[in-house]
PDB file of C-alpha atoms in Angstrom:
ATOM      1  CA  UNK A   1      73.813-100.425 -19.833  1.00  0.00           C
ATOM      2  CA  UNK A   2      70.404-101.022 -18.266  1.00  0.00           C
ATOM      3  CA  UNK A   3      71.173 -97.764 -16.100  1.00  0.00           C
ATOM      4  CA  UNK A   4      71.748 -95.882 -19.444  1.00  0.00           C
ATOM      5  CA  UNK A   5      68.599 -97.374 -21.565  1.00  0.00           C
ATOM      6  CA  UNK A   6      66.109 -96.314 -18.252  1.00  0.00           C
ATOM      7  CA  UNK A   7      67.301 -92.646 -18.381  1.00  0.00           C
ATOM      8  CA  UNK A   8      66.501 -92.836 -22.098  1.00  0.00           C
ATOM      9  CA  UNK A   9      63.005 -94.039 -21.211  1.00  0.00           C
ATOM     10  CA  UNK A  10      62.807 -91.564 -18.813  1.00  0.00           C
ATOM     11  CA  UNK A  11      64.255 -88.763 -20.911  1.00  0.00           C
ATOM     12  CA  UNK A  12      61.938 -88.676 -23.473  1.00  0.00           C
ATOM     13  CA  UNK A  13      59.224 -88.555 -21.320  1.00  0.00           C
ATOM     14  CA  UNK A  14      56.414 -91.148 -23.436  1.00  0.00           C
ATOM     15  CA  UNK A  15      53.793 -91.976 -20.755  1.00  0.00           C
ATOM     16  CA  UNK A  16      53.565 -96.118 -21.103  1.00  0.00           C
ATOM     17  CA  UNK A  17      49.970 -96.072 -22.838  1.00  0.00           C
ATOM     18  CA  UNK A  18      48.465 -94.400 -26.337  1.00  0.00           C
ATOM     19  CA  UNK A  19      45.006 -92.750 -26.639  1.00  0.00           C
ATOM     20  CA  UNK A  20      43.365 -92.687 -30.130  1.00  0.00           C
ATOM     21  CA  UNK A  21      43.034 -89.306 -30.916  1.00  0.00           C
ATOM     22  CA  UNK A  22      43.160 -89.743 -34.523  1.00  0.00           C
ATOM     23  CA  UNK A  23      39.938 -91.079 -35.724  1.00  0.00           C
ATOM     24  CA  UNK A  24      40.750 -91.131 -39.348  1.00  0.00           C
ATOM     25  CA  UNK A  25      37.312 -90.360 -40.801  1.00  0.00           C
ATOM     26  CA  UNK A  26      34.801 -92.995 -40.657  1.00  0.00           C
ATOM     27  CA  UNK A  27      30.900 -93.175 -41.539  1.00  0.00           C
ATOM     28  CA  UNK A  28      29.201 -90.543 -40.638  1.00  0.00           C
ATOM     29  CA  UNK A  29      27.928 -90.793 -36.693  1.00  0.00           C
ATOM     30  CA  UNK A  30      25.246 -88.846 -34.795  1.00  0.00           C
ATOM     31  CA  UNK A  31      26.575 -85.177 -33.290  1.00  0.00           C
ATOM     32  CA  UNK A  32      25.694 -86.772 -29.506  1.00  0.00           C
ATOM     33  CA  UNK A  33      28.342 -89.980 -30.343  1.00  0.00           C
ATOM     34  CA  UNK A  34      30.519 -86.895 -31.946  1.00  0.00           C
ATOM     35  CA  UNK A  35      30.647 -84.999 -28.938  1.00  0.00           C
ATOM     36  CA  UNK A  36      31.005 -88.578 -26.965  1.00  0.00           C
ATOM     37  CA  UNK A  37      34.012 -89.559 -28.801  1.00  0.00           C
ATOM     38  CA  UNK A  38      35.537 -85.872 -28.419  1.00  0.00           C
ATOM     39  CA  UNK A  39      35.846 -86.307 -24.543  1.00  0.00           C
ATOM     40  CA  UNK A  40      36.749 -89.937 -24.769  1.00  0.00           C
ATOM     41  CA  UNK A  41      39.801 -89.380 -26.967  1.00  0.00           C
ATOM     42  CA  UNK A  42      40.958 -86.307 -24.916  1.00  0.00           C
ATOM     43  CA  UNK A  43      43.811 -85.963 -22.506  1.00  0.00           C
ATOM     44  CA  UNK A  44      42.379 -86.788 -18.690  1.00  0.00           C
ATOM     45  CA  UNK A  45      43.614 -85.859 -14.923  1.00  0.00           C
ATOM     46  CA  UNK A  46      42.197 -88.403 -12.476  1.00  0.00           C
ATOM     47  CA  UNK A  47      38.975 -86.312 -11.755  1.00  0.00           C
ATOM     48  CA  UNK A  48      37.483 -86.655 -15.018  1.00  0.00           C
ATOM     49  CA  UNK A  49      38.393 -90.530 -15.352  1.00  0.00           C
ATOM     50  CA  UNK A  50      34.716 -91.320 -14.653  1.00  0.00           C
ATOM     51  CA  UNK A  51      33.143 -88.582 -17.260  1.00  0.00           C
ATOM     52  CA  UNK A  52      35.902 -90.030 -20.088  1.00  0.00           C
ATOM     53  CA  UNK A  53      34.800 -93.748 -19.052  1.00  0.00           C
ATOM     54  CA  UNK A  54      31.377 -92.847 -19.645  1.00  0.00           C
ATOM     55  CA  UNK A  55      31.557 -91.114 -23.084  1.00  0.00           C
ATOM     56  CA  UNK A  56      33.691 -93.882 -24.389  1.00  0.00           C
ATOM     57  CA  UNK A  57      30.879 -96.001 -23.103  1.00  0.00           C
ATOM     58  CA  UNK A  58      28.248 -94.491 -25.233  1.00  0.00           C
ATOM     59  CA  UNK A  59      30.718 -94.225 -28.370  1.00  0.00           C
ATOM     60  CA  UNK A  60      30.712 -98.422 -27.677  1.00  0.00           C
ATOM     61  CA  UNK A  61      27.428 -98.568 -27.752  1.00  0.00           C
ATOM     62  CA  UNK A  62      25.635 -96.093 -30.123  1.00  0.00           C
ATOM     63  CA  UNK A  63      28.030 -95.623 -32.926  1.00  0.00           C
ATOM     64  CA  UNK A  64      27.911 -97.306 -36.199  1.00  0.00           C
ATOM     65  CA  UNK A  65      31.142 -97.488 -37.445  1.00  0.00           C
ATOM     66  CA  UNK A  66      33.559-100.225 -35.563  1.00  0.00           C
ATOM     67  CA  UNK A  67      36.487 -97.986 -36.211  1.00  0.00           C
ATOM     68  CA  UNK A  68      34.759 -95.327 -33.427  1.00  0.00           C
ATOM     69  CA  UNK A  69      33.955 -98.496 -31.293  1.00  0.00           C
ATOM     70  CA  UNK A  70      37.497 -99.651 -31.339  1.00  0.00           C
ATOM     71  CA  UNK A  71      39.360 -96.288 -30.692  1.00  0.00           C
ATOM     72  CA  UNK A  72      36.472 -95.981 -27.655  1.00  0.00           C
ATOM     73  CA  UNK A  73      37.619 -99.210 -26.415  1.00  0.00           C
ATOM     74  CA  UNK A  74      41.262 -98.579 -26.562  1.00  0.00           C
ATOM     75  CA  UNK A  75      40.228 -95.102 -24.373  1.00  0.00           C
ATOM     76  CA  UNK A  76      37.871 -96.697 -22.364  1.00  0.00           C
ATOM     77  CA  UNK A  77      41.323 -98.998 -21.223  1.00  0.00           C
ATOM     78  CA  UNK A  78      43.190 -96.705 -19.810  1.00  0.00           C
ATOM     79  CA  UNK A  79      40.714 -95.378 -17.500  1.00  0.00           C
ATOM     80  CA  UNK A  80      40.502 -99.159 -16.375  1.00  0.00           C
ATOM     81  CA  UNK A  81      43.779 -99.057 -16.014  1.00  0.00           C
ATOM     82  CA  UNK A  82      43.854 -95.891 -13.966  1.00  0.00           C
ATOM     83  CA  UNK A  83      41.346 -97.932 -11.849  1.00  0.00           C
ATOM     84  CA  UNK A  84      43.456-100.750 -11.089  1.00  0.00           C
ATOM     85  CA  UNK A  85      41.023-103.074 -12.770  1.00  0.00           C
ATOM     86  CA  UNK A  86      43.320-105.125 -15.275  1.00  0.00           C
ATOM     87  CA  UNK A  87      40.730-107.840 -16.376  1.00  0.00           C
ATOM     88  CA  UNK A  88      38.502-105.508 -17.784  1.00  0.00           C
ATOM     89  CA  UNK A  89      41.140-103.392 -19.406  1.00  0.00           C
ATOM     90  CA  UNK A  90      42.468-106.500 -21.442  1.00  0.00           C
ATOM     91  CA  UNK A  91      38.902-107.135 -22.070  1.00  0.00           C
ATOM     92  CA  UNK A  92      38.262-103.961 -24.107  1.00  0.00           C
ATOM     93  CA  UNK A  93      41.936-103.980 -25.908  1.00  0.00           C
ATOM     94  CA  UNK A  94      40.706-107.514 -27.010  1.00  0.00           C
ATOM     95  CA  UNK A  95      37.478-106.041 -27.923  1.00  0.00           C
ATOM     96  CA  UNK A  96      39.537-103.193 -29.737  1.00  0.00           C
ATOM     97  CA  UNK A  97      41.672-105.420 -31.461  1.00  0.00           C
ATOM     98  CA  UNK A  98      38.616-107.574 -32.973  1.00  0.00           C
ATOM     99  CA  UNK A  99      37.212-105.110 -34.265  1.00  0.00           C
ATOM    100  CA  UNK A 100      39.921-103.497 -35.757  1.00  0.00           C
ATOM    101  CA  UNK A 101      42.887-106.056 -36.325  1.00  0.00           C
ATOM    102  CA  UNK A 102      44.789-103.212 -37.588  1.00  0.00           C
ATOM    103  CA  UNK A 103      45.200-101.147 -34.525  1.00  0.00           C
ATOM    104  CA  UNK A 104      48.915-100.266 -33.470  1.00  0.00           C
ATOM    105  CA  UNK A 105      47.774 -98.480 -30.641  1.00  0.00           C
ATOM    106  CA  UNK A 106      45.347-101.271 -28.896  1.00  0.00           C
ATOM    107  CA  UNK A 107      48.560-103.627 -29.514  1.00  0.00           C
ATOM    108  CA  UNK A 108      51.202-101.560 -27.941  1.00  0.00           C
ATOM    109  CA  UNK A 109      48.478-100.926 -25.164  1.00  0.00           C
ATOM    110  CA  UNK A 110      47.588-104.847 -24.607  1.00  0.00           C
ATOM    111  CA  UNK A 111      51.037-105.312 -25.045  1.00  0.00           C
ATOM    112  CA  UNK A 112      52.244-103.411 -22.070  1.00  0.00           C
ATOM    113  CA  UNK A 113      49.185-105.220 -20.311  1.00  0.00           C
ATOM    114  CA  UNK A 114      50.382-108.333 -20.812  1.00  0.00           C
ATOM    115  CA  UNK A 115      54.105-107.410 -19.511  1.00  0.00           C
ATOM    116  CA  UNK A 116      52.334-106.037 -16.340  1.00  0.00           C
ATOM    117  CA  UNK A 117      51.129-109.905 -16.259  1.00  0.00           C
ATOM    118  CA  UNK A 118      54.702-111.987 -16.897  1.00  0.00           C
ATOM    119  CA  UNK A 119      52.528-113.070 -20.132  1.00  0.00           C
ATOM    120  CA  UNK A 120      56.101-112.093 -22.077  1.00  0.00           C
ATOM    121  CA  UNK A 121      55.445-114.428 -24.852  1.00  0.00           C
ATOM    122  CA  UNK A 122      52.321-112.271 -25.806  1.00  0.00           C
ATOM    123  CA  UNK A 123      53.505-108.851 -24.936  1.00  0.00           C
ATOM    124  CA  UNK A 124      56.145-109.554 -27.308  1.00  0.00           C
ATOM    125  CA  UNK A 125      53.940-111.119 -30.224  1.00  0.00           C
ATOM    126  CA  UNK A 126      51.896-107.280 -29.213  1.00  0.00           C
ATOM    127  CA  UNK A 127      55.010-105.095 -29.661  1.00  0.00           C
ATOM    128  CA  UNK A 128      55.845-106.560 -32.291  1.00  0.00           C
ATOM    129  CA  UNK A 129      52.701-106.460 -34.259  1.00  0.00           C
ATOM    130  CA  UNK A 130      52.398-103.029 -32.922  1.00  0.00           C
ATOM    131  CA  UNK A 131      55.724-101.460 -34.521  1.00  0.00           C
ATOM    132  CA  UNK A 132      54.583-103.731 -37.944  1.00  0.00           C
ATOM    133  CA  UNK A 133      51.609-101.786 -37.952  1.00  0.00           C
ATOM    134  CA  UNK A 134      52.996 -98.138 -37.062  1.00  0.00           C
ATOM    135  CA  UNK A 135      56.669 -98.361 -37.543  1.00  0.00           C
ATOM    136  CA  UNK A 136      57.155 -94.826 -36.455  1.00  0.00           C
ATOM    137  CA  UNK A 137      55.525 -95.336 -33.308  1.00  0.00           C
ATOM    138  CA  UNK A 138      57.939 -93.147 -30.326  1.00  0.00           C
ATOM    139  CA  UNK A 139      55.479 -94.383 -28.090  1.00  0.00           C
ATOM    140  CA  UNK A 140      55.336 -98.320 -29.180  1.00  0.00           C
ATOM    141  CA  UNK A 141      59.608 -98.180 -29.405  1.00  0.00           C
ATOM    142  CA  UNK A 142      60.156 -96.779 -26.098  1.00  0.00           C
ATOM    143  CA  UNK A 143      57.164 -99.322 -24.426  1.00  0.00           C
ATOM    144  CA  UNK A 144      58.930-102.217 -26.369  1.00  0.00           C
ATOM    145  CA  UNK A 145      62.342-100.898 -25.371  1.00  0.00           C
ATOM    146  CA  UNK A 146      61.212-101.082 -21.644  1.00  0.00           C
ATOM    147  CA  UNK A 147      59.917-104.350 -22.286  1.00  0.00           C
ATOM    148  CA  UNK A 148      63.116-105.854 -23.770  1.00  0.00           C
ATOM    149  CA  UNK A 149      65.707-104.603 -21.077  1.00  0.00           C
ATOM    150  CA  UNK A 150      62.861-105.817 -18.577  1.00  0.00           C
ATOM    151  CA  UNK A 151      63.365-108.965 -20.218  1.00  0.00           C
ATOM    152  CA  UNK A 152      66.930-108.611 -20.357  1.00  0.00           C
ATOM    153  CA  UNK A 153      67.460-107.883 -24.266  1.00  0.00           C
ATOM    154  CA  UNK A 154      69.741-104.860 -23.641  1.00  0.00           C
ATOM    155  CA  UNK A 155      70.903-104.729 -26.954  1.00  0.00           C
ATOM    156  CA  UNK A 156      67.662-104.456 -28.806  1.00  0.00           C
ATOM    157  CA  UNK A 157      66.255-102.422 -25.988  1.00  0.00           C
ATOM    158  CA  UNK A 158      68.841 -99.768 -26.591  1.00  0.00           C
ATOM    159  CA  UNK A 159      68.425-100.112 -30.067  1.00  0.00           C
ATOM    160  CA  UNK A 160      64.645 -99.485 -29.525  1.00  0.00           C
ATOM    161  CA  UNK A 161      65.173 -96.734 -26.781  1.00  0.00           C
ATOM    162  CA  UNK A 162      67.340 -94.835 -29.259  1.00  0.00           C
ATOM    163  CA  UNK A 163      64.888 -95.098 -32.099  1.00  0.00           C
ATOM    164  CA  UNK A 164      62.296 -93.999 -29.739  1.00  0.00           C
ATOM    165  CA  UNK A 165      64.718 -90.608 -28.936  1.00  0.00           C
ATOM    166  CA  UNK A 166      64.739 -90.001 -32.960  1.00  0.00           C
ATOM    167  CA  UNK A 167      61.088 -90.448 -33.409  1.00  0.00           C
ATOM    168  CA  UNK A 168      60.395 -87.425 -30.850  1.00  0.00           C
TER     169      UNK A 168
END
């Protein structure tokens, strides 16, 4: 069973984290926090991890609207992330999450966080608030699928895993 629900992970290929891409539109910001935001939200190879941490940096700081902020620090994460440094990475999902309570993404991310830590009770309150928020999440099923057969849940992580498989 457990053999079968990690090929499913692995099968539909979801990478364990979420960017935010999908700014849905918020006040209007200055063209330099604009162009900011448009390499902070964008897909990364290791290289550029320091040029993406720095342009979510300046969304953080000089935009307006906390909805910005929050996607920056949700970005800004996973280059932490990348960079081994896991205090500062739950820092700015907490950050994210504060300023937008709302944000699936920042929970399935801090979720997956706290797994990484054995903090199980709180990467399952995550997941869970996650797919409350964003039912249709591929990405939040197959991280909370992963979570529960880690956890030894088989049955709900194959039931998670499989909903994950419909969703892409």
């Amino acid at each position: 069973m457990l053999r079968t629900i990690s090929t499913i992970l692995v099968c539909i290929g979801l990478a364990a984290c979420q960017t935010s891409s999908e700014v849905n539109k918020p006040g209007e910001e200055s063209a330099r926090v604009v162009r900011a935001w448009n390499i902070c939200k964008s897909d990364w190879k290791g290289a550029e991890a320091q040029q993406v941490y720095d342009a979510c940096s300046r969304v953080i700081s000089e935009a307006e609207d906390t909805f910005w902020q929050a996607g920056a620090y949700n970005n800004r994460s996973l280059v932490l992330r990348y960079w081994g440094r896991q205090a500062e990475e739950l820092a700015d999902l907490n950050d994210a999450i504060r300023l937008n309570p709302e944000y699936a993404a920042a929970h399935n991310n801090r979720g997956w966080v706290y797994a990484m830590r054995g903090d199980f009770a709180l990467a399952f309150a995550d997941f869970e608030e996650a797919l409350r928020l964003k039912p249709d999440s591929a990405l939040a099923h197959n991280n909370y699928a992963w979570f529960l057969a880690e956890t030894g849940d088989y049955e709900a992580a194959s039931r998670h895993a499989e909903r994950a498989v419909a969703l892409t």
